C-alpha positions as a printed NumPy array, in Angstrom:
array([[ -0.482,  19.312, -10.833],
       [  1.27 ,  17.797, -13.855],
       [  3.761,  16.008, -11.614],
       [  0.976,  14.53 ,  -9.502],
       [ -0.87 ,  13.403, -12.622],
       [  2.318,  11.786, -13.936],
       [  2.757,   9.779, -10.716],
       [ -0.856,   8.631, -10.835],
       [ -0.502,   7.65 , -14.502],
       [  2.666,   5.664, -13.781],
       [  0.965,   3.855, -10.925],
       [ -2.084,   3.057, -13.049],
       [  0.098,   1.761, -15.895],
       [  1.921,  -0.692, -13.64 ],
       [ -1.292,  -1.763, -11.919],
       [ -2.888,  -2.385, -15.33 ],
       [ -0.027,  -4.755, -16.144],
       [ -0.601,  -6.512, -12.815],
       [ -4.388,  -6.749, -13.227],
       [ -4.269, -10.455, -14.125],
       [ -2.963, -11.151, -10.621],
       [ -6.201,  -9.891,  -9.09 ],
       [ -7.57 , -13.412,  -9.488],
       [ -5.058, -14.843,  -7.   ],
       [ -6.429, -15.551,  -3.568],
       [ -9.955, -15.9  ,  -2.322],
       [-12.647, -13.483,  -1.288],
       [-12.941, -15.376,   2.   ],
       [ -9.36 , -14.726,   3.145],
       [ -9.354, -11.255,   1.619],
       [-12.642, -10.242,   3.262],
       [-13.36 ,  -7.91 ,   0.318],
       [-10.533,  -5.601,   1.375],
       [ -9.071,  -5.604,  -2.14 ],
       [-12.224,  -4.105,  -3.588],
       [-12.531,  -1.626,  -0.716],
       [ -8.906,  -0.484,  -1.073],
       [ -9.211,   0.036,  -4.834],
       [-12.468,   1.956,  -4.411],
       [-11.044,   4.06 ,  -1.595],
       [ -7.813,   4.893,  -3.392],
       [ -9.661,   5.778,  -6.592],
       [-12.153,   7.99 ,  -4.726],
       [ -9.438,   9.714,  -2.705],
       [ -7.346,  10.386,  -5.82 ],
       [-10.312,  11.826,  -7.711],
       [-11.195,  13.987,  -4.696],
       [ -7.614,  15.249,  -4.562],
       [ -7.692,  16.392,  -8.172],
       [-11.22 ,  17.817,  -7.851],
       [-10.162,  19.899,  -4.847],
       [ -7.605,  21.702,  -6.997],
       [-10.634,  23.628,  -8.296],
       [-12.049,  24.385,  -4.834],
       [-10.862,  27.46 ,  -2.936],
       [-11.457,  25.882,   0.486],
       [ -8.642,  24.047,   2.209],
       [ -5.909,  25.196,  -0.129],
       [ -2.434,  25.701,   1.237],
       [  0.906,  26.69 ,  -0.178],
       [  4.236,  25.957,   1.442],
       [  7.314,  27.002,  -0.524],
       [  9.14 ,  23.951,  -1.838],
       [  6.509,  21.497,  -0.628],
       [  5.258,  20.369,  -4.043],
       [  8.649,  19.073,  -5.291],
       [  9.314,  17.369,  -1.933],
       [  5.829,  15.833,  -1.977],
       [  6.354,  14.545,  -5.517],
       [  9.696,  13.072,  -4.439],
       [  7.882,  11.313,  -1.574],
       [  5.321,  10.017,  -4.052],
       [  8.018,   8.784,  -6.444],
       [  9.856,   7.101,  -3.556],
       [  6.587,   5.442,  -2.526],
       [  6.006,   4.084,  -6.022],
       [  9.592,   2.81 ,  -6.207],
       [  9.208,   1.072,  -2.838],
       [  5.89 ,  -0.47 ,  -3.89 ],
       [  7.318,  -1.678,  -7.186],
       [ 10.422,  -3.101,  -5.461],
       [  8.158,  -5.064,  -3.101],
       [  6.058,  -6.375,  -5.983],
       [  9.158,  -7.294,  -7.989],
       [ 10.65 ,  -9.147,  -5.027],
       [  7.479, -11.185,  -4.565],
       [  7.271, -11.948,  -8.276],
       [  4.62 , -14.604,  -8.962],
       [  3.604, -14.515,  -5.288],
       [  2.194, -10.994,  -5.549],
       [ -1.598, -10.83 ,  -5.667],
       [ -4.045,  -8.056,  -4.937],
       [ -6.088, -10.335,  -2.707],
       [ -4.781, -11.859,   0.502],
       [ -3.531, -15.288,  -0.564],
       [ -1.104, -18.096,   0.097],
       [ -0.168, -19.656,  -3.239],
       [  1.199, -23.129,  -3.979],
       [  4.808, -23.568,  -2.809],
       [  4.66 , -20.157,  -1.142],
       [  7.89 , -19.388,   0.762],
       [  8.105, -16.687,   3.412],
       [  9.961, -13.77 ,   1.808],
       [ 12.238, -12.035,   4.314],
       [ 14.891, -10.405,   2.14 ],
       [ 15.089,  -7.351,  -0.105],
       [ 12.73 ,  -4.643,   1.123],
       [ 11.048,  -7.301,   3.275],
       [ 14.155,  -7.383,   5.459],
       [ 12.928,  -4.277,   7.311],
       [  9.218,  -3.933,   6.534],
       [  6.644,  -6.73 ,   6.427],
       [  4.286,  -4.861,   4.072],
       [  6.438,  -2.559,   1.898],
       [  3.898,  -2.469,  -0.919],
       [  1.36 ,  -0.856,   1.428],
       [  3.981,   1.512,   2.824],
       [  4.957,   2.529,  -0.689],
       [  1.341,   2.96 ,  -1.729],
       [  0.638,   5.176,   1.27 ],
       [  3.723,   7.316,   0.574],
       [  2.792,   7.594,  -3.109],
       [ -0.773,   8.671,  -2.384],
       [  0.26 ,  11.072,   0.375],
       [  2.877,  12.602,  -1.915],
       [  0.356,  13.172,  -4.689],
       [ -2.222,  14.666,  -2.325],
       [  0.339,  16.916,  -0.642],
       [  1.557,  18.125,  -4.027],
       [ -1.996,  19.102,  -4.956],
       [ -2.036,  21.519,  -2.009],
       [ -5.434,  21.037,  -0.406],
       [ -6.001,  19.865,   3.162],
       [ -9.469,  18.391,   2.532],
       [ -8.365,  15.362,   0.48 ],
       [ -5.481,  14.745,   2.899],
       [ -7.909,  14.642,   5.828],
       [-10.346,  12.399,   3.953],
       [ -7.483,  10.073,   2.946],
       [ -6.271,   9.838,   6.553],
       [ -9.806,   9.154,   7.782],
       [-10.828,   6.627,   5.109],
       [ -7.952,   4.947,   3.3  ],
       [ -5.399,   4.685,   6.088],
       [ -7.758,   2.721,   8.391],
       [ -8.542,   0.34 ,   5.505],
       [ -4.833,  -0.321,   4.948],
       [ -4.308,  -0.963,   8.663],
       [ -7.275,  -3.357,   8.669],
       [ -5.898,  -5.152,   5.602],
       [ -2.466,  -5.509,   7.238],
       [ -4.054,  -7.192,  10.259],
       [ -6.006,  -9.605,   8.039],
       [ -2.913, -10.434,   6.009],
       [ -0.837, -10.981,   9.137],
       [ -3.394, -13.458,  10.542],
       [ -3.263, -15.442,   7.284],
       [  0.545, -15.389,   7.188],
       [  0.827, -16.383,  10.857],
       [ -1.592, -19.252,  10.304],
       [  0.364, -20.548,   7.334],
       [  3.991, -19.945,   8.383],
       [  3.629, -20.392,  12.157],
       [  6.923, -20.126,  14.052],
       [  8.827, -18.783,  11.032],
       [  6.347, -15.885,  10.821],
       [  6.582, -15.191,  14.538],
       [ 10.383, -15.078,  14.346],
       [ 10.211, -12.767,  11.332],
       [  7.87 , -10.368,  13.14 ],
       [ 10.338,  -9.941,  16.005],
       [ 12.896,  -8.278,  13.721],
       [ 10.69 ,  -6.29 ,  11.329],
       [  8.111,  -3.503,  11.369],
       [  4.68 ,  -3.745,   9.758],
       [  4.657,  -0.5  ,   7.758],
       [  7.111,   2.066,   9.049],
       [ 10.36 ,   1.259,  10.858],
       [ 10.361,   2.66 ,  14.36 ],
       [  6.622,   3.404,  14.288],
       [  4.456,   0.318,  13.522]])
C-alpha cells in the first residue's frame, strides 16, 4: 500500500505544479470532460484505498504488487514525457492555443494521446497493487469510458484545426495503445 500511495503522491505533486494550465482552453470545446475526469479519477483512487479495508473482492497473486507498481511508475513516466514534450501547449482542457503546431515526435510518434495512456497505466497499476477487484471493475466501468469519450472529443478538435496534417498523422499512429486502438 505504501508504494501505491507514493505513486499517487508523485502524481498529485506534478499535477499541482501544472494546475495553472487548467485555465487553457474553453469549456465549450472541452465539454466539461476535464472536470468529469478529475472527479472520476479522484473517486476511483479513494475507492481503491478504501477497499483495502474491505474483505470483499480481495485477491493476492504472488509478485503482482511489484509488477503493478512498475506498471504505475511506467504510466506516470509516459504521462510526464507527453506533458514535457507538449510544454506550453499542455492544458487540462481540450484546447488549441495560439501558434499551436501539431506535435508528432517524441512519444507522440507512436501514440496520439500518450498522457491518457500513461494516466490509465498509472491508475491501473495503483489499483492492481492494492489487490481488490471492486475498484478495478468500477474504474473500468466509469473512468475508462470517460477517457475514451475525451479522446474522441479531442480528436474532433484536432482534426478541425489541423485538417490534412492530422489525417496523415492518424494513419501512422494509434490513439492510446499501439496495436489495439
